[in-house]
Coordinates of C-alpha atoms and ligand atoms in Angstrom, one line a residue:
X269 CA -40.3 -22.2 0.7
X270 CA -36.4 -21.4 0.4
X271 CA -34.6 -18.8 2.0
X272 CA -31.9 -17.2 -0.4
X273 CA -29.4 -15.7 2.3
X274 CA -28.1 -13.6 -0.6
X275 CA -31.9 -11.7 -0.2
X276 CA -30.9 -10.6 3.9
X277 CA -27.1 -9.3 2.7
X278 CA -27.3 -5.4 3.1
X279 CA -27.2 -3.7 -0.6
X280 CA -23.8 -2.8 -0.8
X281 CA -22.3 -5.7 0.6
X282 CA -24.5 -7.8 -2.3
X283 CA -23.0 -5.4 -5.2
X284 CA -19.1 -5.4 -3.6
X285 CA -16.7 -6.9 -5.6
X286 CA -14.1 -8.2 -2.8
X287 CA -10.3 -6.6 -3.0
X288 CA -8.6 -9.3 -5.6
X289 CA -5.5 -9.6 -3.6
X290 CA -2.7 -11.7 -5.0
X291 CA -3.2 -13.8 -2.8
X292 CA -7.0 -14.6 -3.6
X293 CA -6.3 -14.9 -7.3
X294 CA -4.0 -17.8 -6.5
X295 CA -1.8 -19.2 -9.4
X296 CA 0.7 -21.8 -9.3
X297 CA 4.2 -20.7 -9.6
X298 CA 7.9 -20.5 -8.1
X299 CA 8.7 -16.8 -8.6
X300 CA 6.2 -14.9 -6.8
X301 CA 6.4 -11.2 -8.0
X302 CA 2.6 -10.2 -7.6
X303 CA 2.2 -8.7 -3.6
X304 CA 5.1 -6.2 -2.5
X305 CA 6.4 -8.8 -0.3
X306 CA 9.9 -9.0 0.3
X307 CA 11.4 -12.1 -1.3
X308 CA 12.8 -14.3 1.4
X309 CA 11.6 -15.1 5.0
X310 CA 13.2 -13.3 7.9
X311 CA 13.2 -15.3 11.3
X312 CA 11.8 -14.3 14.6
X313 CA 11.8 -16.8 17.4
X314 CA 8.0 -16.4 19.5
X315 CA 7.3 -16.8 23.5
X316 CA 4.0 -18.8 23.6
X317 CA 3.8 -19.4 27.1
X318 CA 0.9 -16.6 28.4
X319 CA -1.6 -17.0 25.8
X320 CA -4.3 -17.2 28.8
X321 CA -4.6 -13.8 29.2
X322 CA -5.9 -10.9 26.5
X323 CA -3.2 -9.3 24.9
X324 CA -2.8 -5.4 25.6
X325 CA -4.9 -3.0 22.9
X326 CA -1.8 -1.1 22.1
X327 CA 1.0 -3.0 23.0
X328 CA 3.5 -0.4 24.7
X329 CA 6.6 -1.7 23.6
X330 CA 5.2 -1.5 19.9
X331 CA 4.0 1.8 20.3
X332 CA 6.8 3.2 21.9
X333 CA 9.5 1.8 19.4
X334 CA 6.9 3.1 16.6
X335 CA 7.1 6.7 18.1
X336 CA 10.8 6.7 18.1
X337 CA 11.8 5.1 15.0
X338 CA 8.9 7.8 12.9
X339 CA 9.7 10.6 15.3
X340 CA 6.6 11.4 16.7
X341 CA 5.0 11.1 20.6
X342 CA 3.6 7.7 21.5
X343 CA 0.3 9.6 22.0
X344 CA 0.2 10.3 18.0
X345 CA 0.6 6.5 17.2
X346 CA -2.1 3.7 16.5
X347 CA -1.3 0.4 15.3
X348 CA -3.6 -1.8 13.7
X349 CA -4.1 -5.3 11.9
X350 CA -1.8 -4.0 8.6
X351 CA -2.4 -0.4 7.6
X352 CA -6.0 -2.1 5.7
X353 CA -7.7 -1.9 9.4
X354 CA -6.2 1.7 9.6
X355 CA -7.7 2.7 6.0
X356 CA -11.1 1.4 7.5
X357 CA -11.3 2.4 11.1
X358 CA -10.4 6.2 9.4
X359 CA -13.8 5.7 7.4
X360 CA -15.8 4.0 10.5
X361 CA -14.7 7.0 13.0
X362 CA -15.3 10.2 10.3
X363 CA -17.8 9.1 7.8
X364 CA -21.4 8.7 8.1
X365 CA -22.9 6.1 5.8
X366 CA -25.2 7.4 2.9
X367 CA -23.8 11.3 3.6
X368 CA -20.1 11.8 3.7
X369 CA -17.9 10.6 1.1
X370 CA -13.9 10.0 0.7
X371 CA -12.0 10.7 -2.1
X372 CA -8.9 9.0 -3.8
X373 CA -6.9 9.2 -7.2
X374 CA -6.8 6.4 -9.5
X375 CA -4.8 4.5 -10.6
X376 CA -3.4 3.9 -6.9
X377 CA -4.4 1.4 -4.5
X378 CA -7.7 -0.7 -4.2
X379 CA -8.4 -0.9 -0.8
X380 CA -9.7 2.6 0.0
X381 CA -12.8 2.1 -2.6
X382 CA -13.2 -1.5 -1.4
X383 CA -13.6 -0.4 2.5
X384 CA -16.0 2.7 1.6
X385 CA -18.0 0.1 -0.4
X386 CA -18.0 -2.3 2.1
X387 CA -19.1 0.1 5.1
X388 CA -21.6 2.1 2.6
X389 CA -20.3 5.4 2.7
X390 CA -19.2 7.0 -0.9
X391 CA -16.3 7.5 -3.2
X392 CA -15.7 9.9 -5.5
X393 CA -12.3 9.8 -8.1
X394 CA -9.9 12.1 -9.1
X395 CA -7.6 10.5 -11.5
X396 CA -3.7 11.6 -11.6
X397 CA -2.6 13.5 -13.9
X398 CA -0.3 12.1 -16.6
X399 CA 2.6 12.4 -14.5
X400 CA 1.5 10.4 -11.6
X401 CA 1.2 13.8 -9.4
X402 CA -2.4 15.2 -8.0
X403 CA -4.5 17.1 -9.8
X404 CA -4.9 20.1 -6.9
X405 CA -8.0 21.8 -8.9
X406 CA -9.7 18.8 -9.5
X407 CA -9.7 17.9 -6.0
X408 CA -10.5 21.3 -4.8
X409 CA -14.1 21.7 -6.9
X410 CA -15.2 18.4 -5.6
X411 CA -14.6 18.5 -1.7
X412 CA -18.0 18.7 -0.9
X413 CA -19.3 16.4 1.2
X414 CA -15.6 14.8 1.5
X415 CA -14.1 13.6 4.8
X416 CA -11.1 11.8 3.7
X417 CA -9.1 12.4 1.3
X418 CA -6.4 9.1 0.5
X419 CA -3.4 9.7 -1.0
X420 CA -0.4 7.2 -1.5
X421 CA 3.1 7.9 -1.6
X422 CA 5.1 6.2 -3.4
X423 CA 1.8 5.5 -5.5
X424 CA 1.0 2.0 -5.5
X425 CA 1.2 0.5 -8.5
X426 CA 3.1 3.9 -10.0
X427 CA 6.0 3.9 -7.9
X428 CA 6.2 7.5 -7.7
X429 CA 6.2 9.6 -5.0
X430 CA 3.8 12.9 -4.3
X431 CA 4.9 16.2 -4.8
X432 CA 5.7 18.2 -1.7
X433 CA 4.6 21.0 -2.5
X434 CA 1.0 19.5 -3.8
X435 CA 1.1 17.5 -0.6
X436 CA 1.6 21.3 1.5
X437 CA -1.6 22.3 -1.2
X438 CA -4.0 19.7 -0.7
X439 CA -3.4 20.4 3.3
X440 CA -4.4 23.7 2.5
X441 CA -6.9 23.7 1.2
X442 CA -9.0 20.4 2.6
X443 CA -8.2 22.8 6.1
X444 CA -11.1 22.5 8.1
X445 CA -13.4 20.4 5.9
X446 CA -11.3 17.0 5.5
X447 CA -8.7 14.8 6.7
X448 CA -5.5 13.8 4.6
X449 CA -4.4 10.3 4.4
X450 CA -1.2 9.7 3.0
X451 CA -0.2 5.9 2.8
X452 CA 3.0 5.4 3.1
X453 CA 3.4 1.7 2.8
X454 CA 6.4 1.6 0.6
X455 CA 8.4 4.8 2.7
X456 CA 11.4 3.1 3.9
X457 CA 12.4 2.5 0.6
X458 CA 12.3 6.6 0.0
X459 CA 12.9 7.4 3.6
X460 CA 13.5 11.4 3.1
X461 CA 10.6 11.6 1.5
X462 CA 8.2 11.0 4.8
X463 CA 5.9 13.7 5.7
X464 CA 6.1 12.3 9.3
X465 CA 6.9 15.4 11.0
X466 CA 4.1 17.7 9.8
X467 CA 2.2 16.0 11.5
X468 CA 3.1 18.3 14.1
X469 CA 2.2 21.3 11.9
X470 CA -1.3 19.7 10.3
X471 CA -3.8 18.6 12.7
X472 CA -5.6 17.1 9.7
X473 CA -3.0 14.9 8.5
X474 CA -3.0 11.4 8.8
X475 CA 0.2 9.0 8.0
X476 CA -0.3 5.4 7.5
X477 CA 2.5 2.8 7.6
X478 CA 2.8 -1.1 7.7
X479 CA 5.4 -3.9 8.6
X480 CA 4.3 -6.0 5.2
X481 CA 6.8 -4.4 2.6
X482 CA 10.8 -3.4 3.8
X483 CA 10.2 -5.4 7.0
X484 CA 9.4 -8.6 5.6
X485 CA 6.5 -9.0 7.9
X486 CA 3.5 -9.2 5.6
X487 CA 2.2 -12.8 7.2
X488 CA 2.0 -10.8 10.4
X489 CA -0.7 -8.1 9.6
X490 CA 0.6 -5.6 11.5
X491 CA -0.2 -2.0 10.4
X492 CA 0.0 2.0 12.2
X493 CA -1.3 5.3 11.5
X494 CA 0.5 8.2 12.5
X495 CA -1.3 11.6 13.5
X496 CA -2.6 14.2 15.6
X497 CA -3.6 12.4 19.3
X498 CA -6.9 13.8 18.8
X499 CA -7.5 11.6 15.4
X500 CA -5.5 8.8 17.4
X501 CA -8.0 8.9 20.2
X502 CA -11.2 8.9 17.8
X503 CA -10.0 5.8 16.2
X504 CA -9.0 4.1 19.8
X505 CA -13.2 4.9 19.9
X506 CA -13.8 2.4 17.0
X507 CA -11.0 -0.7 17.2
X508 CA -11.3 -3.7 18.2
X509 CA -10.4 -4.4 22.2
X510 CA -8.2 -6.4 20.8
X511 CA -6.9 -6.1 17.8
X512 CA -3.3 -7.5 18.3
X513 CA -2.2 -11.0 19.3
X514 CA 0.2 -11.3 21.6
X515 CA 2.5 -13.4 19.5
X516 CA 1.8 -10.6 16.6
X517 CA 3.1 -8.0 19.6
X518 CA 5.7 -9.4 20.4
X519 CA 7.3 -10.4 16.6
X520 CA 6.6 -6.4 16.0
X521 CA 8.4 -5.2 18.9
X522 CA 11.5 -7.7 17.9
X523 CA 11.4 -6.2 14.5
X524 CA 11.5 -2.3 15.9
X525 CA 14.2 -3.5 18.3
X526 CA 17.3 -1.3 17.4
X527 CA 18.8 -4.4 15.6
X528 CA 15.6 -5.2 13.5
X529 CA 15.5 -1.5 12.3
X530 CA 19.2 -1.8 10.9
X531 CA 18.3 -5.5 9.4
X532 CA 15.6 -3.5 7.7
X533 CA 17.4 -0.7 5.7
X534 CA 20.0 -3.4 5.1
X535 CA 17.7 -5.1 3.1
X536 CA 15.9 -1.7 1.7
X537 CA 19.5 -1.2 0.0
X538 CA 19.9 -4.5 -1.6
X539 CA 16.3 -4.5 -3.0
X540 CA 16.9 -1.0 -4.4
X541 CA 20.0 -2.1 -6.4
X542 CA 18.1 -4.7 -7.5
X543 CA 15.2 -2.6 -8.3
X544 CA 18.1 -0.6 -10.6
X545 CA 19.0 -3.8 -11.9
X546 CA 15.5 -4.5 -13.2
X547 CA 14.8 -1.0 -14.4
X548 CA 17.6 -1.2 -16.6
X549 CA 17.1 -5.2 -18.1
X550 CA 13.5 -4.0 -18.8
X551 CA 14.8 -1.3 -21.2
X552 CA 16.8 -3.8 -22.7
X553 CA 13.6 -6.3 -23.3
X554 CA 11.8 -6.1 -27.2
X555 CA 8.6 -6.7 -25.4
X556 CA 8.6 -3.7 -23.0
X557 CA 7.4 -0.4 -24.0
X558 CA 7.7 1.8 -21.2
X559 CA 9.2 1.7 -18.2
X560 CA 8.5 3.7 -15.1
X561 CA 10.8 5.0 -12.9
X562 CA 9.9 3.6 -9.6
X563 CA 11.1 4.5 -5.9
X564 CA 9.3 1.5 -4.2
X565 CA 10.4 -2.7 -3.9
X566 CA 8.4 -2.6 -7.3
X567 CA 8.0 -1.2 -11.3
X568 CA 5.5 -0.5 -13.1
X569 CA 5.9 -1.2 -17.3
X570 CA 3.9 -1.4 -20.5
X571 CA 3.9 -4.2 -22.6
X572 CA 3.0 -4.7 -26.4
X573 CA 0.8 -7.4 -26.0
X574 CA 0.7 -7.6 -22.2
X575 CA -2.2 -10.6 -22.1
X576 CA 0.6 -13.2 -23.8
X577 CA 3.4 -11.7 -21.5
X578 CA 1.5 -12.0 -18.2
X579 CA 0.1 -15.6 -19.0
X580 CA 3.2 -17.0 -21.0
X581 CA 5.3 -16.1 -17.9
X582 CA 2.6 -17.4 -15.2
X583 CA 2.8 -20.6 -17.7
X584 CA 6.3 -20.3 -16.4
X585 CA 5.8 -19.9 -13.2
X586 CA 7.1 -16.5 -12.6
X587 CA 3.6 -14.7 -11.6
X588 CA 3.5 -11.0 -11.9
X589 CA 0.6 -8.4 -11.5
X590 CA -1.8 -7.3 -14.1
X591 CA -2.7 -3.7 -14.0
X592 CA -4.5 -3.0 -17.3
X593 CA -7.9 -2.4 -15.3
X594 CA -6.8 0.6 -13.8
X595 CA -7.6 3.9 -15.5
X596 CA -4.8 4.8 -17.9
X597 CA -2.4 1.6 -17.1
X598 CA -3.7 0.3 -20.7
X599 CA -0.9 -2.6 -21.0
X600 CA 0.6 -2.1 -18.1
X601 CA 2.2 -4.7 -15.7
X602 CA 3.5 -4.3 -11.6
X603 CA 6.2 -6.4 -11.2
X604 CA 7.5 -7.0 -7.4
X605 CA 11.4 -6.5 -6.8
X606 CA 12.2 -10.1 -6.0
X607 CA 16.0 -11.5 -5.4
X608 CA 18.6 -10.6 -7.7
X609 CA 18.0 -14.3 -8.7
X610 CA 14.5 -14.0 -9.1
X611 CA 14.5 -10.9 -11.6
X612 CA 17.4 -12.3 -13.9
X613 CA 14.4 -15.3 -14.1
X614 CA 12.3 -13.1 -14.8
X615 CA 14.5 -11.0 -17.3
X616 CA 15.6 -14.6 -18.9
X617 CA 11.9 -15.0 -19.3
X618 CA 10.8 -12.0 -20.7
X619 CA 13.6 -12.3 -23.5
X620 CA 13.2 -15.2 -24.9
X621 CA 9.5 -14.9 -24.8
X622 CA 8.5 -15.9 -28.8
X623 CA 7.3 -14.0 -31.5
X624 CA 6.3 -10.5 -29.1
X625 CA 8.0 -7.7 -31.5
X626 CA 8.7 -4.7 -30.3
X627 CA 6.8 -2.0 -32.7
X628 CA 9.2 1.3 -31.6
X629 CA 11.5 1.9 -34.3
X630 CA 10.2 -0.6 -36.9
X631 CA 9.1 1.2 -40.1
Ligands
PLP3 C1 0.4 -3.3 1.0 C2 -0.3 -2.0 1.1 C3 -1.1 -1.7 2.2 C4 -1.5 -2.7 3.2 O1 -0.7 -3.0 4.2 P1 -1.0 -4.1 5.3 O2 -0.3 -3.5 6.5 O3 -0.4 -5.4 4.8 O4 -2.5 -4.1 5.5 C5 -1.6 -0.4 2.4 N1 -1.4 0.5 1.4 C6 -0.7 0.2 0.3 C7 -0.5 1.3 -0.7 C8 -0.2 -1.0 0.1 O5 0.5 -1.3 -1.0

């Protein structure tokens, strides 16, 4: 008799589709524009002499340069194995499988539906509105049930940030029945735009925050969420003893260090001129039908034909990613800000791409 191991899976995990990071779907290429990374390696030197003993849960160093550089107490900061273990330890520590549910608003970010799938516990959708901002009476007649309620800001892949004032609306009225998770992965690159300190106002709001985009640290999976020390010490309930290495520790702490901090937004201001570089080439471009303005290291456009474009320029080795899955990114293409180098390839590229016309303004 055989054993299929696929029959002992749990349900859900069976039917998951894993997250298709860019990094899973692979490609061969030169000019990697597909993840959020920032373009070029920034070195840390590493002291690997007292790997014997267990590294600390919550490094204090890390957590107390965290709490100072996003103005809060150390009390109301976690950090995590990249914000992805903060999106699921928020779902292991306030939903119960097969009865509570979290809600998000596509298009935005595929993690959040990937961890609910993977734990068991529900998802319900509200999609954006046309403009990229919440729909606030949407949300409102379907909280039922709802625990979490993700929001990202700037919207990955949109590039646009949330609204304040929805942001204040959407606190008020998920009051009492639901927390709100804003991600704010891509913040440094729209630093005034952090809704860091209401935290101090909203005991149900929940910030979450990464080193993987403006600081360059993506290989070093090292995440934080930012809220209300009573949410902080529900999720110390449900991570791992250990969820840091030492060596991840102490590359973090180098990279809050006063010095790593200004490396940081000196490097947030040469990816955002280039970002306004690559906003205006794509305007230029026959093949590019719409471009979207963008406050994050990446843009979001729609192509005529986006199929040829993405495949003629992975042909080239310039590897971008696709978006046209998501609800109402028909076309539409997220392209990483890379060197100023790397998008005048890309630009090159997209130009001289053959017979793609442009059908705007063509009787
Ligand atoms: C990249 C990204 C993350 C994941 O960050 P890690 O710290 O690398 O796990 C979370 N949310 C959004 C919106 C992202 O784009």
């Amino acid at each position: 008799m055989s054993l299929n191991v696929e029959d002992l899976a749990r349900a859900n995990v069976r039917a998951l589709t894993p997250y298709q990071s860019a990094r899973r779907l692979g490609g061969k290429g030169d000019v990697w524009l597909n993840a959020n990374e920032y373009p070029e390696a920034v070195p840390f030197t590493v002291n690997a002499t007292a790997l014997n003993r267990y590294p600390e849960c919550q490094p204090q160093t890390v957590i107390a340069r965290y709490a100072a550089y996003s103005g809060l107490n150390t009390d109301q900061v976690l950090v995590s194995r990249g914000a992805d273990e903060g999106i699921e330890l928020l779902i292991r520590a306030f939903c119960e499988p097969g009865k509570d549910a979290i809600l998000f608003c596509p298009p935005t970010y595929g993690m959040y539906h990937v961890s609910a799938e993977t734990i068991g516990v529900a998802y319900r959708t509200i999609k954006l509105r046309e403009n990229w901002q919440l729909d606030l009476p949407a949300i409102a007649a379907h909280l039922d049930g709802v625990k979490l309620v993700y929001v990202c800001s700037p919207n990955n892949p949109t590039g646009n940030p949330l609204n304040p004032q929805d942001m204040h609306q959407l606190l008020e009225i998920t009051r009492g029945k639901a927390l709100v998770v804003a991600d704010e992965a891509y913040i440094e690159f729209c630093p005034q735009a952090t809704l860091a300190s209401w935290i101090n106002t909203y005991p149900h709001l929940v910030i979450l925050r990464t080193l993987s985009k403006a600081f360059a640290l993506a290989g070093l999976r090292c995440g934080f969420t930012l809220a209300n020390n009573a949410v902080i010490a529900l999720l110390l309930k449900v991570i791992a003893p250990y969820p840091l290495s030492t060596l991840v520790a102490d590359i973090a702490a180098q990279a809050l260090s006063e010095q790593g901090i200004a490396q940081m937004r000196q490097h947030v201001t040469a990816l955002n001129d280039n970002r306004r570089y690559l906003l205006d080439a794509l305007h230029s471009c026959d093949c590019v039908e719409q471009v979207f303005a963008s406050e994050a290291n990446y843009v979001l456009a729609r192509f005529s034909a986006s199929d040829t474009v993405f495949k003629s320029l992975s042909d080239q080795g310039i590897i971008l990613r696709d978006q046209h899955k998501q609800p109402g990114l028909a076309g539409c293409i997220r392209i990483s800000v890379g060197t100023r180098q790397e998008c005048e390839r890309l630009i090159a590229a997209l130009q001289s791409l053959p017979g793609i016309t442009h059908s705007r303004g063509q009787a």
